[in-house]
Amino acid sequence: MPLAEPGGTDKVRSCSGVDMTHPFLSRRSLLAAAGLAVPGFALAQSQSGPFRFAGWRGAETDAERGFFEVPEDRRDPASRRISLSYVRFPSTSARPGPPIVYLAGGPGGTATGTATGPRFPIFMALREVADVIAFDQRGTGLSNHIPPRPPSTGPAPALTRDALTRSLRDELQSAWADWTRAGVAMRGYNTVESADDIDALRRHLGVETIDLWGISYGSHLALSVLKRHGDRVGRVALASLEGQDQTVKRPARLDACLQRVDALLDADPAVRAAVPDLPALMRRVHERLEAAPVDLAVAGPAGPIALQVGGFAVQLLAGGMIANPGTLALLPGLYLALDAGETSLLAPFLGGMAARLGVTGMPEAMDLASGISAERLRRVEAEARTAVLGDALNFPMPHLVGAVEGVDLGDDFRAPIRIDTPALLVAGTLDGRTPLEEQAEVAAQFQQRTQVTVDNAGHNVFESHAEVQDLLVRFFRGEAVEDATLSLPPPAFRLG
């Protein structure tokens, strides 16, 4: 059974035609979406000052590149000072409000990269209200001062839970030691330091307050900014919420999301007849491949790569595909094909994954520092034993927990807070990366919140519906915005 449009490159298409990073392996590559890679324009504009910013689909606009310096680790007086970079899109208003600072997801996404993609029109529209600041967090884009790792020359590890965990832990420990010897203050790469960076950005801009606009890990970072510098934040608009103790999502919450997806299959009698129970089909495929992994040859940068693929690899793949409806629609067809033994269909999805097996520093350090409470870890481990995707959704967390000692920020960091800052919170009902049940726990912390739900939207919810942009502009302008539910057509599930 051939699978329709599996995608032979590192990108797939989301429900709205958005290019999304290939749905495999690391949560940072999924959450950052269009903002992971630093595009050529950003690297070319490495000096401060005005330039022409190349946006989405050939659009250009005037912008200004800026830099400021911060300590790499404020707790260590001997640490380096590092330069952090941002792009300012000047306001078109005669009386602009506080600058709106965009916080990318990941961790590891770049705000400047996001601004080149389908979110670009929102960046432009918000200029009606204020300057819009695409701030590249420490360790990303031109704010990255962690030396890159050399490409691996050894064989790829087996794509099983144990082999991948062992490989990533070994690589991170080796890289951490190398970076530390090179003078990098790796312990400074955490969400608390990033939150203080944002207040340093505010002071650099010379303003009393800023507004925040972020998604996914960007909301996790925003929570830390509000906790530490809440009196300097006027308004926040956040989507696909990730709470202080939600670096690792609960597997049971993902099962609830998959049950919602399964219910959507009822709308197409042919799909429902072929897939009577989607979670059961997925479990059967995972169990079979875990018991008997298959060997696949996939295309790599330097030629064919031999991979051993177990059930965990398919769980990782599914964890990416459920992020947004466009790839979610492929799920029934893919699993039917795998259930029929057509494992060669995995090759296009896994091609190039060897390049994603390494570590880059910032994402791993941030996740390790945010960590997971002991109570939540016990719950995650218990739920993972019976969950459809096990504990694969947030790989390499909690699998890397303890790989580097002394970096966890502790339970005080992960504790919820009361937030009185006006907030616009946006969620998609088919978000498989930050399920609705997880987001509800975060939303409860905001005492002055407006909630917008987009039916049948996924993780990349800001650009999913045309009305979201208008709501963001009105909210940041200070206008009253009421709770709302917007609707999109459900995904058209494909069998082949």
XYZ file of C-alpha atoms in Angstrom:
496
model
C 0.000 0.000 0.000
C 1.857 3.109 -1.113
C 1.638 5.989 1.312
C 0.602 9.269 -0.274
C 3.334 11.887 -0.308
C 5.589 10.568 2.441
C 8.085 13.339 1.765
C 11.607 12.538 0.680
C 13.258 15.596 2.190
C 13.659 17.035 5.651
C 10.351 18.854 5.447
C 6.686 17.967 5.368
C 3.642 20.129 4.914
C 1.292 21.223 7.667
C -2.450 21.716 7.290
C -2.049 25.287 6.057
C 0.779 24.581 3.656
C 3.426 25.525 6.205
C 6.837 23.989 5.803
C 7.535 22.087 8.997
C 10.763 20.491 10.107
C 10.855 16.753 9.402
C 8.761 14.974 12.038
C 11.374 12.839 13.723
C 13.512 12.523 16.774
C 13.950 15.653 18.844
C 11.177 17.724 20.351
C 13.132 20.901 19.607
C 13.016 20.228 15.849
C 9.257 19.828 16.080
C 8.395 22.722 18.322
C 10.602 25.275 16.660
C 8.905 24.419 13.354
C 9.922 27.048 10.825
C 12.415 28.676 13.134
C 15.155 26.114 13.708
C 17.736 26.862 11.044
C 19.434 30.227 10.827
C 18.699 31.317 7.250
C 21.348 32.728 4.975
C 20.045 36.283 5.245
C 20.627 36.284 8.998
C 24.164 35.028 8.691
C 24.865 37.611 6.008
C 23.585 40.448 8.217
C 26.001 39.890 11.101
C 26.602 43.577 11.842
C 24.347 45.916 13.770
C 22.324 48.449 11.854
C 19.548 48.683 9.240
C 19.097 46.115 6.473
C 16.439 44.592 4.250
C 14.890 41.548 5.890
C 13.890 38.720 3.537
C 10.567 37.385 4.768
C 8.097 34.785 3.556
C 7.401 34.101 -0.127
C 9.738 36.783 -1.400
C 8.463 39.583 0.832
C 10.987 42.083 2.186
C 10.854 44.773 4.827
C 13.077 47.293 6.553
C 14.598 45.996 9.768
C 17.417 46.670 12.158
C 19.906 44.169 13.549
C 21.033 44.778 17.123
C 23.372 43.180 19.649
C 23.956 43.465 23.376
C 26.188 41.594 25.831
C 25.381 39.523 28.913
C 27.355 37.200 31.188
C 27.241 33.612 29.961
C 26.533 32.508 33.538
C 25.517 35.256 35.960
C 26.344 32.971 38.894
C 29.956 32.639 37.742
C 31.960 35.893 37.704
C 34.654 34.162 35.644
C 32.308 33.202 32.813
C 32.561 34.838 29.386
C 30.455 37.722 28.195
C 28.456 36.706 25.145
C 26.726 38.732 22.471
C 22.979 38.243 21.941
C 21.277 39.212 18.708
C 17.854 40.441 17.676
C 16.070 41.944 14.707
C 13.771 44.942 15.236
C 10.854 45.544 12.892
C 10.042 49.254 13.417
C 6.468 50.159 14.291
C 4.284 51.855 11.720
C 2.266 53.543 14.486
C 2.616 57.244 15.246
C 2.387 56.358 18.944
C 3.837 52.868 19.368
C 3.270 50.865 22.519
C 5.822 48.770 24.403
C 7.982 46.592 22.122
C 6.563 43.132 21.437
C 9.290 40.518 21.948
C 8.843 37.188 20.151
C 10.017 34.063 22.015
C 10.626 31.057 19.755
C 9.880 27.480 20.679
C 12.152 24.482 20.888
C 14.233 25.064 22.886
C 16.568 25.772 20.004
C 14.325 27.685 17.613
C 15.312 31.095 16.299
C 12.939 34.042 16.303
C 14.654 35.427 13.206
C 14.169 32.104 11.437
C 10.500 32.002 12.437
C 10.041 35.471 10.969
C 11.079 34.178 7.525
C 8.234 31.649 7.508
C 4.428 31.697 7.542
C 4.362 33.708 10.791
C 5.970 36.638 8.917
C 2.611 38.340 8.160
C 1.845 38.393 11.896
C 5.201 40.042 12.638
C 4.316 42.660 10.043
C 0.750 43.192 11.288
C 1.871 43.726 14.878
C 3.956 46.698 13.741
C 0.637 48.598 13.760
C 0.918 48.463 17.548
C 4.630 48.608 18.407
C 8.148 47.642 17.400
C 8.333 43.862 17.017
C 11.530 42.253 18.256
C 12.637 38.857 16.918
C 15.013 37.900 19.729
C 17.338 34.929 19.224
C 17.794 33.327 22.622
C 21.256 32.440 23.907
C 22.622 29.421 22.074
C 20.609 30.064 18.891
C 21.184 31.964 15.655
C 23.722 34.764 15.966
C 23.364 34.433 19.748
C 25.060 31.026 19.622
C 28.573 30.802 21.067
C 28.744 27.035 21.554
C 31.199 25.446 19.073
C 29.558 22.970 16.693
C 30.349 19.296 17.087
C 32.143 17.472 14.266
C 29.943 15.086 12.285
C 29.913 11.525 13.525
C 31.902 9.114 11.391
C 30.743 5.951 13.147
C 27.742 3.785 12.405
C 24.335 5.080 13.442
C 22.958 3.511 16.624
C 20.043 1.127 16.414
C 16.772 3.045 16.538
C 15.650 1.426 19.746
C 14.990 3.161 23.060
C 18.018 1.715 24.835
C 20.475 2.248 21.983
C 19.358 5.814 21.254
C 19.377 6.753 24.934
C 22.852 5.330 25.441
C 24.167 7.064 22.305
C 22.741 10.492 23.197
C 23.874 10.337 26.817
C 27.416 9.375 25.784
C 27.559 12.098 23.147
C 26.215 14.781 25.479
C 28.670 13.905 28.256
C 31.581 13.968 25.806
C 30.433 17.227 24.214
C 29.787 18.892 27.570
C 33.334 18.114 28.678
C 34.752 19.436 25.396
C 32.708 22.636 25.551
C 33.683 23.229 29.169
C 37.361 22.802 28.319
C 36.871 25.336 25.511
C 35.677 27.908 28.046
C 31.929 27.630 27.467
C 29.901 28.104 30.670
C 27.415 25.373 29.810
C 25.604 25.695 33.152
C 24.538 29.148 32.043
C 22.293 27.692 29.351
C 19.043 27.492 31.261
C 15.644 29.166 31.245
C 16.402 31.382 34.251
C 19.409 32.901 32.483
C 17.328 33.348 29.330
C 14.610 35.085 31.335
C 17.213 37.498 32.699
C 18.497 37.990 29.137
C 15.050 39.239 28.144
C 15.075 41.821 30.903
C 18.581 42.800 29.773
C 17.133 43.224 26.273
C 14.457 45.512 27.733
C 17.104 47.685 29.358
C 19.154 47.673 26.144
C 16.089 48.913 24.239
C 15.680 51.692 26.807
C 12.039 50.965 27.686
C 10.173 50.571 30.968
C 8.083 47.587 29.873
C 7.836 45.053 27.089
C 5.111 42.717 25.856
C 5.752 39.054 25.155
C 4.560 36.880 22.269
C 5.613 33.239 22.247
C 4.763 29.639 21.533
C 5.515 26.254 23.100
C 8.929 26.445 24.812
C 8.612 30.185 24.289
C 5.657 30.091 26.709
C 7.789 28.080 29.171
C 10.374 30.864 28.964
C 7.688 33.547 29.276
C 6.521 32.005 32.559
C 10.023 32.422 33.946
C 10.151 36.031 32.735
C 6.828 36.708 34.469
C 8.067 35.102 37.680
C 11.334 37.052 37.750
C 10.474 40.299 35.964
C 6.680 40.408 35.892
C 6.540 44.090 36.800
C 8.331 44.849 33.521
C 5.850 42.961 31.308
C 2.632 44.602 30.185
C 0.835 41.886 28.166
C 1.515 38.347 26.965
C 0.100 36.367 24.036
C 1.044 32.718 24.226
C 0.137 29.557 22.330
C 0.665 25.818 22.695
C 1.427 26.317 26.373
C 4.236 24.470 28.115
C 4.250 24.801 31.894
C 7.100 25.044 34.354
C 7.044 21.281 35.027
C 5.945 20.207 31.547
C 9.244 19.756 29.731
C 8.175 16.111 29.681
C 4.528 15.678 28.695
C 2.394 13.050 30.406
C 1.846 9.978 28.172
C -1.743 9.609 29.387
C -2.528 13.100 28.124
C -1.228 12.114 24.713
C -3.422 9.017 24.787
C -6.414 11.324 25.351
C -5.349 13.349 22.307
C -5.090 10.185 20.202
C -8.597 9.208 21.281
C -9.840 12.556 19.926
C -8.044 11.819 16.675
C -9.547 8.350 16.513
C -13.039 9.829 16.900
C -12.441 11.981 13.802
C -12.086 8.848 11.679
C -15.843 8.306 12.041
C -16.412 11.110 9.520
C -15.014 8.953 6.694
C -16.642 5.505 6.526
C -13.862 4.117 4.302
C -11.141 5.196 6.723
C -13.106 3.936 9.729
C -13.695 0.591 8.059
C -9.985 0.197 7.351
C -8.960 1.436 10.817
C -11.541 0.357 13.399
C -9.301 1.472 16.287
C -6.312 3.725 15.532
C -4.609 3.460 18.962
C -4.899 -0.340 18.837
C -3.376 -0.407 15.335
C -0.504 1.767 16.487
C 0.172 -0.415 19.541
C 0.234 -3.551 17.372
C 2.804 -2.057 14.999
C 5.011 -0.800 17.844
C 4.969 -4.149 19.635
C 5.790 -6.096 16.484
C 8.737 -3.908 15.517
C 10.042 -3.754 19.064
C 10.038 -7.558 19.202
C 11.631 -7.900 15.765
C 13.440 -4.731 14.559
C 13.956 -4.405 10.802
C 17.045 -3.353 8.873
C 16.647 -0.433 6.488
C 19.026 1.384 4.169
C 18.303 5.109 4.022
C 19.918 7.957 2.150
C 22.504 9.899 4.142
C 24.678 12.932 3.387
C 27.621 10.726 2.399
C 25.763 7.748 0.986
C 23.459 4.971 2.222
C 23.135 4.465 5.982
C 22.182 1.122 7.502
C 19.627 1.502 10.289
C 18.017 -0.990 12.609
C 14.490 0.217 13.254
C 12.476 -0.851 16.282
C 9.082 0.128 17.596
C 10.548 3.083 19.485
C 11.645 4.675 16.201
C 8.075 4.547 14.905
C 6.824 6.007 18.186
C 9.295 8.878 17.716
C 8.088 9.382 14.172
C 4.450 9.384 15.253
C 5.268 11.858 18.009
C 6.293 14.301 15.294
C 3.442 13.554 12.936
C 0.746 14.277 15.521
C 1.985 17.855 16.011
C -0.076 19.324 13.165
C -3.062 18.146 11.099
C -1.210 17.976 7.780
C 1.077 15.201 8.960
C -1.507 13.770 11.333
C -3.617 13.003 8.240
C -0.925 10.569 7.056
C -0.954 8.545 10.262
C -3.673 5.919 9.459
C -2.177 5.150 6.038
C 1.334 4.847 7.397
C 0.313 2.467 10.171
C -1.824 0.349 7.859
C 1.165 -0.041 5.566
C 3.476 -0.922 8.467
C 0.934 -3.407 9.776
C 1.036 -5.037 6.345
C 4.810 -5.349 6.592
C 5.697 -2.483 4.246
C 8.450 -1.127 6.458
C 10.372 0.262 3.479
C 7.954 3.201 3.622
C 9.849 4.394 6.689
C 12.986 5.096 4.680
C 11.911 8.555 3.358
C 10.989 9.624 6.883
C 14.235 8.370 8.389
C 16.544 9.572 5.641
C 18.921 12.186 6.973
C 18.153 11.360 10.595
C 21.813 10.591 11.277
C 22.469 14.328 11.218
C 19.818 14.759 13.928
C 21.356 12.243 16.304
C 24.036 14.601 17.565
C 23.841 17.295 20.225
C 24.148 21.041 19.756
C 24.318 22.182 23.366
C 21.614 24.742 23.982
C 18.509 22.531 23.599
C 19.907 19.713 25.746
C 21.199 22.077 28.447
C 17.893 23.964 28.614
C 15.838 20.787 28.913
C 18.143 19.274 31.521
C 17.986 22.449 33.598
C 14.189 22.742 33.422
C 14.109 19.053 34.268
C 11.183 17.193 35.784
C 9.946 16.890 39.361
C 10.311 13.517 41.058
C 6.526 13.173 41.379
C 5.947 13.906 37.699
C 8.761 11.563 36.645
C 7.149 8.714 38.611
C 3.830 9.439 36.926
C 5.384 9.636 33.457
C 7.215 6.342 33.947
C 4.054 4.616 35.157
C 1.897 5.951 32.317
C 4.532 5.207 29.684
C 4.308 1.471 30.351
C 0.863 1.311 28.736
C 0.707 4.506 26.622
C 0.526 4.288 22.836
C 3.772 6.230 22.347
C 5.427 5.165 25.601
C 7.861 7.888 26.663
C 8.961 8.707 23.107
C 7.101 12.016 22.703
C 9.712 14.199 24.403
C 12.858 12.245 23.579
C 15.600 12.893 24.624
C 13.816 13.825 27.865
C 13.528 12.325 30.443
C 16.104 9.966 28.951
C 18.947 12.460 29.495
C 18.051 13.207 33.121
C 21.179 12.837 35.242
C 23.564 12.765 32.271
C 25.151 15.958 33.636
C 25.072 16.556 37.380
C 24.235 19.826 39.092
C 22.272 21.587 36.348
C 18.657 21.004 37.439
C 16.993 24.290 38.451
C 14.922 22.582 41.147
C 11.302 22.370 42.188
C 11.046 26.068 43.078
C 11.651 26.842 39.411
C 8.974 24.318 38.381
C 6.337 25.532 40.876
C 3.237 27.226 39.421
C 2.650 30.903 40.129
C -0.243 33.360 40.207
C -0.065 35.658 37.175
C -2.038 38.917 37.021
C -0.608 40.071 33.661
C -3.284 40.304 30.933
C -2.889 37.253 28.702
C -4.238 35.993 25.392
C -3.882 32.203 25.284
C -4.343 30.317 21.995
C -4.677 26.543 21.611
C -5.422 24.064 18.833
C -7.608 21.065 19.609
C -5.388 18.723 17.551
C -2.094 19.801 19.103
C -0.320 16.503 19.732
C 2.803 18.099 21.201
C 1.242 20.123 24.016
C -2.146 18.423 24.534
C -5.117 20.475 25.719
C -5.124 18.824 29.142
C -1.541 19.962 29.741
C -2.289 23.475 28.523
C -5.290 23.797 30.848
C -2.996 23.452 33.865
C -0.861 26.346 32.632
C -3.806 28.556 31.696
C -5.181 28.315 35.240
C -2.213 30.363 36.497
C -3.353 33.430 34.514
C -5.959 35.424 36.433
C -6.701 37.866 33.568
C -6.825 35.540 30.611
C -8.664 35.427 27.336
C -8.683 31.998 25.719
C -9.005 31.315 22.007
C -9.450 27.733 20.864
C -9.038 26.778 17.221
C -10.898 23.569 16.433
C -8.815 21.181 14.304
C -5.668 23.301 14.520
C -2.402 21.805 15.692
C 0.730 22.996 17.440
C 1.481 25.777 14.926
C -1.758 27.507 15.846
C -0.803 31.184 15.394
C -0.882 30.958 11.594
C -3.596 28.298 11.394
C -6.598 30.633 11.169
C -6.779 34.112 9.633
C -8.674 35.571 12.602
C -5.877 34.786 15.064
C -3.707 37.553 13.586
C -6.456 40.135 14.062
C -7.024 39.004 17.652
C -3.312 39.389 18.401
C -3.259 42.931 16.996
C -6.354 43.942 18.955
C -5.048 42.381 22.159
C -1.673 44.095 22.029
C -3.424 47.349 21.165
C -5.256 47.049 24.494
C -8.705 46.424 23.064
C -11.129 44.049 24.755
C -10.874 40.539 23.344
C -13.414 37.932 24.400
C -13.007 34.173 24.708
C -13.600 32.624 21.297
C -13.701 29.352 19.416
C -12.588 29.395 15.797
C -13.058 26.466 13.433
C -11.074 24.788 10.687
C -12.058 21.758 8.593
C -10.935 18.468 10.126
C -7.945 16.756 8.526
C -8.661 14.597 5.500
C -7.152 11.282 6.567
C -5.391 9.338 3.826
C -5.183 5.589 3.441
C -2.831 5.435 0.479
